[in-house]
Amino acid sequence: MTEPNYPTENVPSVPLEAAEAGSNLAMTLRFHEISEAEHRILNPYTEDKLRLLGEVCRLREGQRQLDLCCGKGEMLTTWSRDHGIGGVGVDISEVVLAAARQRAAELQVEDRVHFVLADAGTYRDDTAPYDLVSCIGATWIGGGPGGTIDLIRPMVRPQGLVLIGEPYWITPPTPGAEDAMGHGFTSLIGTVERFNAVGAELVELVMADHDSWDRYMAAQWWTASQWLRDHPDHPDHAGMQNFLDRSRTTYLVYGRRQFGWGVFVLRLTR
Ligand SMILES: C[S@@+](CC[C@H](N)C(=O)[O-])C[C@H]1O[C@@H](n2cnc3c(N)ncnc32)[C@H](O)[C@@H]1O
């Protein structure tokens, strides 16, 4: 294991207490909806990387995808336009689903792609199995990548693909890094071993990079900052300010240097 090559002293403090005071699930969801209002892709990918992922998945016309925690549906709608696939996106946020439906209409794929308001952790439908089942950036629905694959297993065809978008530690986390970025993540190879342990073989991957992470994170700061300027008396102002401060600090101190992210293309072996 390589040692982190930078100091951990003089790390600016993050107003954790204040951030956590409003950190119930609904508030966190709301802060993301605000800060990602201008985003179409709610993960550290650019449009090019999303397109590349579609190509490496060798999608074919008529295939069907189930996208759990689909966000604004950019993956399903653009892949439907580019490859002729259809499918279902599931999310718990009405705000992102409204954007997803609008995008489907804009790309004229609304007859092939549908969006459902539901908890992806318990979602089932009678049109399964799918050719492709994805969970990009939300494996908490299954308690981690292994549990999410177990949850997905009954909904994917035997020769189908599973796509998992997941962070990993580029270097072992420095003190404070896990508190800031989240507990339970592991190295890149450790992540792949977690897939292997539940019978999922890695067959392809497309990684985020510093620039694509910056587009995801830094673009949120502008949007959040503008919202704060436009809503000085809003009851969520203090919570949103803390969310923004924490987002900037955790990313600049820890995330940008230590956290990687990619979408892992998997085939089930059992
Ligand atoms: C990091 S975003 C990723 C969105 C999308 N997969 C993408 O990559 O653009 C996580 C998404 O998960 C949704 N979400 C969180 N918990 C959920 C749950 N239990 N069931 C369904 N959606 C959930 C959020 O509303 C949000 O849209």
Short mmCIF file of C-alpha atoms and ligand atoms in Angstrom, two decimals:
data_model
loop_
_atom_site.label_atom_id
_atom_site.label_comp_id
_atom_site.label_asym_id
_atom_site.label_seq_id
_atom_site.Cartn_x
_atom_site.Cartn_y
_atom_site.Cartn_z
CA MET A 1 0.00 0.00 0.00
CA THR A 2 1.36 3.43 -0.88
CA GLU A 3 1.51 6.14 1.76
CA PRO A 4 -0.37 9.38 1.14
CA ASN A 5 2.18 11.93 -0.08
CA TYR A 6 0.80 15.12 1.36
CA PRO A 7 0.40 16.65 4.81
CA THR A 8 -2.77 16.21 6.81
CA GLU A 9 -2.07 19.13 9.15
CA ASN A 10 -3.65 22.56 8.78
CA VAL A 11 -6.70 21.07 7.15
CA PRO A 12 -9.47 23.67 7.37
CA SER A 13 -12.25 22.75 9.73
CA VAL A 14 -15.65 21.96 8.33
CA PRO A 15 -18.76 23.14 10.19
CA LEU A 16 -19.85 19.56 10.76
CA GLU A 17 -22.32 20.18 13.56
CA ALA A 18 -24.19 22.78 11.61
CA ALA A 19 -24.18 20.65 8.47
CA GLU A 20 -25.39 17.63 10.37
CA ALA A 21 -28.13 19.57 12.13
CA GLY A 22 -29.96 19.56 8.82
CA SER A 23 -28.64 16.31 7.52
CA ASN A 24 -31.71 14.14 7.57
CA LEU A 25 -32.37 12.38 4.31
CA ALA A 26 -35.01 14.78 3.02
CA MET A 27 -32.78 17.81 3.65
CA THR A 28 -29.77 16.17 2.03
CA LEU A 29 -31.88 15.30 -1.00
CA ARG A 30 -33.14 18.89 -1.15
CA PHE A 31 -29.62 20.35 -0.98
CA HIS A 32 -28.54 18.08 -3.83
CA GLU A 33 -31.59 19.07 -5.87
CA ILE A 34 -30.62 22.73 -5.43
CA SER A 35 -26.87 22.41 -6.04
CA GLU A 36 -27.34 20.04 -9.01
CA ALA A 37 -30.17 22.04 -10.58
CA GLU A 38 -28.01 22.83 -13.62
CA HIS A 39 -26.58 19.30 -13.95
CA ARG A 40 -27.92 16.64 -16.28
CA ILE A 41 -25.47 13.99 -15.11
CA LEU A 42 -25.44 13.59 -11.32
CA ASN A 43 -22.09 11.86 -11.06
CA PRO A 44 -18.42 12.60 -11.92
CA TYR A 45 -18.87 11.80 -15.62
CA THR A 46 -18.88 14.11 -18.60
CA GLU A 47 -21.15 13.56 -21.61
CA ASP A 48 -18.18 12.00 -23.45
CA LYS A 49 -17.61 9.45 -20.72
CA LEU A 50 -21.29 8.57 -20.61
CA ARG A 51 -21.23 8.08 -24.39
CA LEU A 52 -18.09 5.93 -24.12
CA LEU A 53 -19.74 3.78 -21.45
CA GLY A 54 -22.69 3.18 -23.77
CA GLU A 55 -20.29 2.11 -26.52
CA VAL A 56 -18.31 -0.30 -24.35
CA CYS A 57 -21.56 -1.92 -23.21
CA ARG A 58 -22.19 -2.93 -26.85
CA LEU A 59 -25.83 -1.87 -26.63
CA ARG A 60 -28.22 -3.15 -29.28
CA GLU A 61 -31.53 -1.79 -30.50
CA GLY A 62 -34.49 -3.17 -28.59
CA GLN A 63 -32.55 -4.03 -25.44
CA ARG A 64 -34.08 -2.97 -22.13
CA GLN A 65 -32.38 -1.29 -19.20
CA LEU A 66 -33.51 -0.79 -15.60
CA ASP A 67 -31.69 2.18 -14.03
CA LEU A 68 -32.03 2.28 -10.24
CA CYS A 69 -31.57 5.78 -8.74
CA CYS A 70 -31.67 7.18 -12.26
CA GLY A 71 -31.42 10.87 -11.35
CA LYS A 72 -32.33 13.03 -14.36
CA GLY A 73 -32.29 10.03 -16.68
CA GLU A 74 -29.42 11.23 -18.89
CA MET A 75 -28.02 7.73 -19.29
CA LEU A 76 -31.32 6.09 -20.29
CA THR A 77 -32.51 8.89 -22.54
CA THR A 78 -29.25 9.45 -24.46
CA TRP A 79 -28.60 5.71 -24.82
CA SER A 80 -32.15 5.30 -26.08
CA ARG A 81 -31.52 8.04 -28.66
CA ASP A 82 -28.07 6.71 -29.65
CA HIS A 83 -28.62 2.93 -29.45
CA GLY A 84 -32.38 2.43 -29.64
CA ILE A 85 -32.70 0.83 -26.22
CA GLY A 86 -35.76 1.21 -23.97
CA GLY A 87 -36.24 0.95 -20.26
CA VAL A 88 -37.28 2.18 -16.86
CA GLY A 89 -35.65 4.67 -14.50
CA VAL A 90 -36.46 4.65 -10.78
CA ASP A 91 -35.81 7.48 -8.33
CA ILE A 92 -37.23 8.87 -5.08
CA SER A 93 -36.99 12.51 -6.11
CA GLU A 94 -39.92 14.05 -7.99
CA VAL A 95 -37.64 16.95 -8.91
CA VAL A 96 -35.13 14.82 -10.80
CA LEU A 97 -37.86 12.65 -12.34
CA ALA A 98 -39.57 15.74 -13.77
CA ALA A 99 -36.27 16.67 -15.42
CA ALA A 100 -35.85 13.09 -16.69
CA ARG A 101 -39.30 13.07 -18.31
CA GLN A 102 -38.64 16.44 -19.89
CA ARG A 103 -35.32 15.17 -21.28
CA ALA A 104 -37.04 12.07 -22.70
CA ALA A 105 -39.54 14.30 -24.48
CA GLU A 106 -36.76 16.58 -25.76
CA LEU A 107 -34.87 13.60 -27.21
CA GLN A 108 -38.13 12.07 -28.51
CA VAL A 109 -37.65 8.79 -26.67
CA GLU A 110 -40.62 9.07 -24.27
CA ASP A 111 -42.34 6.12 -25.94
CA ARG A 112 -39.38 3.85 -25.06
CA VAL A 113 -38.20 5.20 -21.69
CA HIS A 114 -40.33 5.54 -18.54
CA PHE A 115 -39.62 6.98 -15.13
CA VAL A 116 -41.09 5.74 -11.86
CA LEU A 117 -41.18 7.34 -8.42
CA ALA A 118 -40.15 4.58 -6.00
CA ASP A 119 -37.58 3.45 -3.46
CA ALA A 120 -35.01 1.60 -5.57
CA GLY A 121 -34.09 -0.53 -2.55
CA THR A 122 -37.41 -2.35 -2.76
CA TYR A 123 -38.44 -1.73 -6.38
CA ARG A 124 -39.74 -4.70 -8.38
CA ASP A 125 -41.67 -4.86 -11.63
CA ASP A 126 -43.20 -7.59 -13.70
CA THR A 127 -41.31 -6.71 -16.88
CA ALA A 128 -38.03 -8.04 -15.45
CA PRO A 129 -35.59 -9.50 -16.31
CA TYR A 130 -33.76 -6.69 -18.13
CA ASP A 131 -30.76 -6.88 -20.47
CA LEU A 132 -28.99 -4.30 -18.36
CA VAL A 133 -29.49 -3.17 -14.76
CA SER A 134 -27.59 -0.19 -13.39
CA CYS A 135 -27.08 1.60 -10.12
CA ILE A 136 -24.81 4.58 -10.64
CA GLY A 137 -23.67 6.44 -7.56
CA ALA A 138 -26.20 5.05 -5.09
CA THR A 139 -25.13 1.62 -3.80
CA TRP A 140 -26.39 2.55 -0.35
CA ILE A 141 -29.71 1.11 -1.59
CA GLY A 142 -28.21 -2.35 -1.08
CA GLY A 143 -25.86 -1.50 1.80
CA GLY A 144 -22.82 -1.38 -0.56
CA PRO A 145 -21.85 -2.80 -3.95
CA GLY A 146 -22.22 -6.48 -2.98
CA GLY A 147 -25.69 -6.02 -1.49
CA THR A 148 -26.74 -3.94 -4.49
CA ILE A 149 -25.70 -6.70 -6.89
CA ASP A 150 -27.70 -9.21 -4.82
CA LEU A 151 -30.67 -6.87 -5.06
CA ILE A 152 -30.22 -6.52 -8.83
CA ARG A 153 -29.59 -10.24 -9.51
CA PRO A 154 -33.24 -11.35 -9.94
CA MET A 155 -33.91 -8.46 -12.34
CA VAL A 156 -31.14 -9.11 -14.89
CA ARG A 157 -31.06 -11.73 -17.65
CA PRO A 158 -28.49 -14.54 -17.27
CA GLN A 159 -26.29 -13.08 -20.05
CA GLY A 160 -27.10 -9.49 -19.11
CA LEU A 161 -24.92 -6.70 -17.76
CA VAL A 162 -24.82 -5.02 -14.37
CA LEU A 163 -23.40 -1.49 -14.13
CA ILE A 164 -22.26 -0.19 -10.76
CA GLY A 165 -20.98 3.38 -10.30
CA GLU A 166 -18.87 3.48 -7.17
CA PRO A 167 -16.09 5.51 -5.50
CA TYR A 168 -12.86 3.99 -4.25
CA TRP A 169 -9.79 5.20 -2.35
CA ILE A 170 -6.88 6.02 -4.67
CA THR A 171 -4.57 6.06 -1.62
CA PRO A 172 -5.35 4.80 1.87
CA PRO A 173 -7.60 7.41 3.51
CA THR A 174 -5.76 9.97 5.63
CA PRO A 175 -7.12 10.85 9.10
CA GLY A 176 -10.50 12.52 8.74
CA ALA A 177 -10.94 11.45 5.12
CA GLU A 178 -13.49 8.74 5.86
CA ASP A 179 -15.52 11.03 8.13
CA ALA A 180 -15.57 13.55 5.30
CA MET A 181 -16.13 11.30 2.28
CA GLY A 182 -17.91 8.32 3.77
CA HIS A 183 -17.10 5.08 5.52
CA GLY A 184 -17.09 1.65 3.95
CA PHE A 185 -15.25 2.34 0.69
CA THR A 186 -12.10 0.47 -0.23
CA SER A 187 -9.29 0.48 -2.81
CA LEU A 188 -9.88 -0.09 -6.52
CA ILE A 189 -8.85 -3.73 -6.37
CA GLY A 190 -10.75 -4.11 -3.08
CA THR A 191 -13.88 -2.86 -4.85
CA VAL A 192 -13.40 -5.42 -7.62
CA GLU A 193 -12.90 -8.14 -5.00
CA ARG A 194 -16.24 -7.17 -3.50
CA PHE A 195 -17.83 -7.76 -6.91
CA ASN A 196 -16.05 -11.11 -7.27
CA ALA A 197 -17.24 -12.18 -3.82
CA VAL A 198 -20.88 -11.98 -4.94
CA GLY A 199 -20.30 -13.63 -8.31
CA ALA A 200 -19.92 -10.58 -10.54
CA GLU A 201 -17.04 -10.54 -13.00
CA LEU A 202 -15.53 -7.23 -14.10
CA VAL A 203 -15.59 -7.14 -17.92
CA GLU A 204 -15.10 -3.40 -18.62
CA LEU A 205 -14.84 -0.06 -16.87
CA VAL A 206 -14.89 3.66 -17.60
CA MET A 207 -13.26 5.86 -14.98
CA ALA A 208 -13.87 9.48 -14.02
CA ASP A 209 -10.78 11.73 -13.89
CA HIS A 210 -9.87 14.95 -12.11
CA ASP A 211 -11.42 17.12 -14.80
CA SER A 212 -14.70 15.23 -14.89
CA TRP A 213 -14.87 15.22 -11.05
CA ASP A 214 -14.32 18.98 -11.11
CA ARG A 215 -17.22 19.42 -13.53
CA TYR A 216 -19.48 17.47 -11.18
CA MET A 217 -18.38 19.16 -7.94
CA ALA A 218 -17.23 22.67 -8.83
CA ALA A 219 -20.25 23.31 -11.06
CA GLN A 220 -22.46 22.66 -8.01
CA TRP A 221 -20.75 25.45 -6.07
CA TRP A 222 -21.70 28.13 -8.57
CA THR A 223 -25.32 26.97 -8.61
CA ALA A 224 -25.49 26.73 -4.81
CA SER A 225 -23.81 30.10 -4.34
CA GLN A 226 -26.26 31.72 -6.75
CA TRP A 227 -29.21 30.12 -4.94
CA LEU A 228 -27.93 31.54 -1.64
CA ARG A 229 -27.66 35.01 -3.17
CA ASP A 230 -31.16 34.73 -4.61
CA HIS A 231 -32.75 33.41 -1.39
CA PRO A 232 -31.20 35.36 1.51
CA ASP A 233 -34.27 34.88 3.75
CA HIS A 234 -35.11 31.30 2.86
CA PRO A 235 -35.52 29.00 5.90
CA ASP A 236 -32.98 26.56 4.32
CA HIS A 237 -30.38 29.29 3.79
CA ALA A 238 -28.13 28.34 6.74
CA GLY A 239 -28.36 24.63 5.96
CA MET A 240 -27.58 25.24 2.31
CA GLN A 241 -24.62 27.45 3.20
CA ASN A 242 -23.23 24.66 5.38
CA PHE A 243 -23.81 22.11 2.63
CA LEU A 244 -21.86 24.31 0.20
CA ASP A 245 -19.01 25.01 2.64
CA ARG A 246 -18.70 21.35 3.46
CA SER A 247 -18.88 20.29 -0.18
CA ARG A 248 -16.02 22.64 -1.16
CA THR A 249 -13.82 21.75 1.79
CA THR A 250 -14.23 17.99 1.74
CA TYR A 251 -13.66 17.84 -2.01
CA LEU A 252 -10.61 20.11 -2.03
CA VAL A 253 -9.00 18.59 1.07
CA TYR A 254 -9.81 14.93 0.55
CA GLY A 255 -11.99 14.02 -2.40
CA ARG A 256 -9.99 15.48 -5.26
CA ARG A 257 -6.75 13.86 -4.13
CA GLN A 258 -7.84 10.58 -2.65
CA PHE A 259 -11.16 9.56 -4.12
CA GLY A 260 -11.60 7.86 -7.47
CA TRP A 261 -14.86 6.97 -9.16
CA GLY A 262 -15.84 4.77 -12.03
CA VAL A 263 -18.58 2.69 -13.55
CA PHE A 264 -17.81 -1.02 -13.39
CA VAL A 265 -19.32 -3.20 -16.11
CA LEU A 266 -20.08 -6.63 -14.68
CA ARG A 267 -21.42 -9.99 -15.74
CA LEU A 268 -22.94 -12.35 -13.22
CA THR A 269 -21.25 -15.69 -12.85
CA ARG A 270 -23.95 -17.24 -10.70
C1 LIG B 1 -25.62 10.58 -7.00
S1 LIG B 1 -27.23 10.68 -7.71
C2 LIG B 1 -26.99 9.66 -9.15
C3 LIG B 1 -28.08 9.83 -10.16
C4 LIG B 1 -27.88 9.10 -11.49
N1 LIG B 1 -27.66 7.68 -11.28
C5 LIG B 1 -26.74 9.70 -12.25
O1 LIG B 1 -25.65 9.10 -12.21
O2 LIG B 1 -26.90 10.77 -12.88
C6 LIG B 1 -28.18 9.63 -6.64
C7 LIG B 1 -29.65 9.55 -6.99
O3 LIG B 1 -30.23 8.57 -6.16
C8 LIG B 1 -31.54 8.98 -5.80
N2 LIG B 1 -31.91 8.18 -4.63
C9 LIG B 1 -31.36 8.23 -3.39
N3 LIG B 1 -31.87 7.28 -2.61
C10 LIG B 1 -32.77 6.59 -3.38
C11 LIG B 1 -33.63 5.49 -3.16
N4 LIG B 1 -33.68 4.85 -1.97
N5 LIG B 1 -34.41 5.05 -4.17
C12 LIG B 1 -34.39 5.68 -5.38
N6 LIG B 1 -33.60 6.74 -5.64
C13 LIG B 1 -32.78 7.18 -4.68
C14 LIG B 1 -31.41 10.47 -5.61
O4 LIG B 1 -32.65 11.13 -5.72
C15 LIG B 1 -30.45 10.82 -6.76
O5 LIG B 1 -31.17 11.14 -7.94
#
